[in-house]
GROMACS .gro file of C-alpha atoms in nm:
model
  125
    1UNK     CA    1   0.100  -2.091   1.113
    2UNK     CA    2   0.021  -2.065   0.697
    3UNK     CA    3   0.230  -2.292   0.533
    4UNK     CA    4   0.299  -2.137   0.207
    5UNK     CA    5   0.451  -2.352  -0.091
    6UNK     CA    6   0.459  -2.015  -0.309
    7UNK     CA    7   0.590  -1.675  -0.220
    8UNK     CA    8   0.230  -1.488  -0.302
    9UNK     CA    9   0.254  -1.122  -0.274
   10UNK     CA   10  -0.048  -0.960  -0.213
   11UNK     CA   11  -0.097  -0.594  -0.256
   12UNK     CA   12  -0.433  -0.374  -0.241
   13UNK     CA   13  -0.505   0.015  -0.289
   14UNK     CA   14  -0.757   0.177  -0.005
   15UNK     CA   15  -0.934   0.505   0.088
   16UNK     CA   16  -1.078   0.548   0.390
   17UNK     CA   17  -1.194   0.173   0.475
   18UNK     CA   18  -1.181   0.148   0.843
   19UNK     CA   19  -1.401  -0.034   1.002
   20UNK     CA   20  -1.514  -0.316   0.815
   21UNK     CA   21  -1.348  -0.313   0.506
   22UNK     CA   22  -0.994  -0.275   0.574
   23UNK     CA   23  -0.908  -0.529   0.856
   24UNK     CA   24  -1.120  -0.796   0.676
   25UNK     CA   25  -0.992  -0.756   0.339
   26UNK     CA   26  -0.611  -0.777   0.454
   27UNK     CA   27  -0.649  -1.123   0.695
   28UNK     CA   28  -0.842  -1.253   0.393
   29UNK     CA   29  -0.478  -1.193   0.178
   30UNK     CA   30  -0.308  -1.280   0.475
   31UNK     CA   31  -0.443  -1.601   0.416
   32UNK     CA   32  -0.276  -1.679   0.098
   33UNK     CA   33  -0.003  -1.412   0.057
   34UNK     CA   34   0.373  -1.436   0.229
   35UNK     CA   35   0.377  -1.037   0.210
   36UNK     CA   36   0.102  -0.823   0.196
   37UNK     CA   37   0.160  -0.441   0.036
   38UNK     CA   38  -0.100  -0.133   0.120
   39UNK     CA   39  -0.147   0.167  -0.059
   40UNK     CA   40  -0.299   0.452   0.153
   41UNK     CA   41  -0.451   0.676  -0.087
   42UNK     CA   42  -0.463   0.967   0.140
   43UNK     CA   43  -0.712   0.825   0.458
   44UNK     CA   44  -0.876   1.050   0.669
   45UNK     CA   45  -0.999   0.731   0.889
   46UNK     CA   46  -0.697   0.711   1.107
   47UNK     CA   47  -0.681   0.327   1.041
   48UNK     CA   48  -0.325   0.311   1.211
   49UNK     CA   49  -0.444   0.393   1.478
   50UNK     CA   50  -0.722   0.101   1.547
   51UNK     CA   51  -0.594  -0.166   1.378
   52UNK     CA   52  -0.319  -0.469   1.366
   53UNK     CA   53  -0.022  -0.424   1.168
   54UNK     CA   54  -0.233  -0.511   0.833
   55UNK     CA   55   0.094  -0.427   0.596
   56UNK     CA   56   0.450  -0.554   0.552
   57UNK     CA   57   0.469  -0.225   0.380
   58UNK     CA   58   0.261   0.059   0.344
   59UNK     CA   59   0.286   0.330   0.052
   60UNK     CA   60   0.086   0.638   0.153
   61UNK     CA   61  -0.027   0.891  -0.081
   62UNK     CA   62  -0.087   1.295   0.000
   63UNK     CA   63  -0.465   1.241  -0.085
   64UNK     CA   64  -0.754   1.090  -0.242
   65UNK     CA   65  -0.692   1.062  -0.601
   66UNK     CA   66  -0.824   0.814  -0.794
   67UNK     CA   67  -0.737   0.957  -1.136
   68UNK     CA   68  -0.354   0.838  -1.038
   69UNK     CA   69  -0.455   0.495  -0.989
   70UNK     CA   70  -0.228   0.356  -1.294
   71UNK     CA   71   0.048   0.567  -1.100
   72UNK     CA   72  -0.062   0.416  -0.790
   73UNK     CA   73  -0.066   0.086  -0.927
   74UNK     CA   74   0.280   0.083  -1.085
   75UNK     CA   75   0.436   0.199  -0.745
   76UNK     CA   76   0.251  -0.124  -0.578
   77UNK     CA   77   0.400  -0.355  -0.825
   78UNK     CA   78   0.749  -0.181  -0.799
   79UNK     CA   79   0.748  -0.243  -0.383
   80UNK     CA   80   0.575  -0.606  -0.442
   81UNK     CA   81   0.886  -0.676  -0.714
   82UNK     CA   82   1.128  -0.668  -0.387
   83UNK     CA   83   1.012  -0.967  -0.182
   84UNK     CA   84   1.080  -1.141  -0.524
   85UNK     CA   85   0.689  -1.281  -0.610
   86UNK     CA   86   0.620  -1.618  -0.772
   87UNK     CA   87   0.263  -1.426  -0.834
   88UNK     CA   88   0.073  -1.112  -0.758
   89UNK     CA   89  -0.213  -1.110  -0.631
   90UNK     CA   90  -0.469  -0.769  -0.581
   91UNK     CA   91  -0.752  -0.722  -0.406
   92UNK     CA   92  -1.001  -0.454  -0.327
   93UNK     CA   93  -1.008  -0.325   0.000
   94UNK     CA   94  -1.394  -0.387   0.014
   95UNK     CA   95  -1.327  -0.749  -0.119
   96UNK     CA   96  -1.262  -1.082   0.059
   97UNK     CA   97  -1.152  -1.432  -0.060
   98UNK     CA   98  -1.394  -1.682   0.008
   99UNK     CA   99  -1.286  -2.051   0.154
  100UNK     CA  100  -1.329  -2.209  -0.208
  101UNK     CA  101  -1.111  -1.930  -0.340
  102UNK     CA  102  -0.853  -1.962  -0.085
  103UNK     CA  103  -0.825  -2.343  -0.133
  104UNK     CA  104  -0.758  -2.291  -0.472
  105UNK     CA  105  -0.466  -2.024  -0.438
  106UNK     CA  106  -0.306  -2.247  -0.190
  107UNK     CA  107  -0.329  -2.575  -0.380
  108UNK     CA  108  -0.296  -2.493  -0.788
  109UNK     CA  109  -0.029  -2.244  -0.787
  110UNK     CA  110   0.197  -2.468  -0.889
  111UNK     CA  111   0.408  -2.268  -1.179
  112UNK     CA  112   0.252  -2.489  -1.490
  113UNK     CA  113  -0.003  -2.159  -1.555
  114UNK     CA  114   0.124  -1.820  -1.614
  115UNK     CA  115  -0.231  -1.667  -1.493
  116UNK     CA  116  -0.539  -1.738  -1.340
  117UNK     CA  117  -0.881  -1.504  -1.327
  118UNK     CA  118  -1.112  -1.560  -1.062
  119UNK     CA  119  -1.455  -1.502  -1.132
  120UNK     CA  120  -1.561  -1.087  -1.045
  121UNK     CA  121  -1.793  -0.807  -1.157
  122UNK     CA  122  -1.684  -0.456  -1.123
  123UNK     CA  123  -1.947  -0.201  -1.179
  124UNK     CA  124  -1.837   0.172  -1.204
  125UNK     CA  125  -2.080   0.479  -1.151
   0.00000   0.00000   0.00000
């Protein structure tokens, strides 16, 4: 059982993800995060279907449409606002938090910083 000393809400947008992706990138959150929020953008995969319950809550979307992601992203933060968040913290569903990074979130989160940036490259076609 995760002991957790701050209420972490961790929320993450996926498409199509199953199998690798999904299940590990939600444990990894589960990790640091009290609550964990999905948002389905319209999977095909049937990931329901062959996985754990990966979610405390799911938002699913009609389909794949990335050009809504500010949309999507504002309806993540208005579900993870509920379970009343000391932080927020997103992932990418083809991401996962390694041990040093998961040591950190559990032991510095201790309400003197208002933000923290972890070290990551995004690279866009």
């Amino acid at each position: 059982m995760i002991a957790y000393t701050n209420n972490i809400v961790g929320i993450m947008r996926f498409y199509n993800e199953m199998p690798e992706n999904l299940p590990r990138a939600a444990l990894s959150l589960r990790k640091v995060c009290r609550y964990v929020i999905g948002y389905d953008d319209g999977s095909t995969d049937d990931w329901r279907e062959h996985s754990p319950p990966l979610f405390d809550l799911t938002i699913t979307g009609n389909e794949n449409c990335w050009e809504e992601e500010t949309k999507h992203r504002a309806q993540l933060l208005e579900q993870a606002y509920k379970f009343q968040p000391d932080w927020i913290l997103q992932l990418d569903a083809d991401e996962e938090l390694s041990d040093g990074a998961v040591r950190f979130l559990q032991g510095r989160l201790d309400g003197q910083v208002s933000g923290y940036e972890l070290l990551q490259l995004n690279l866009w076609r």
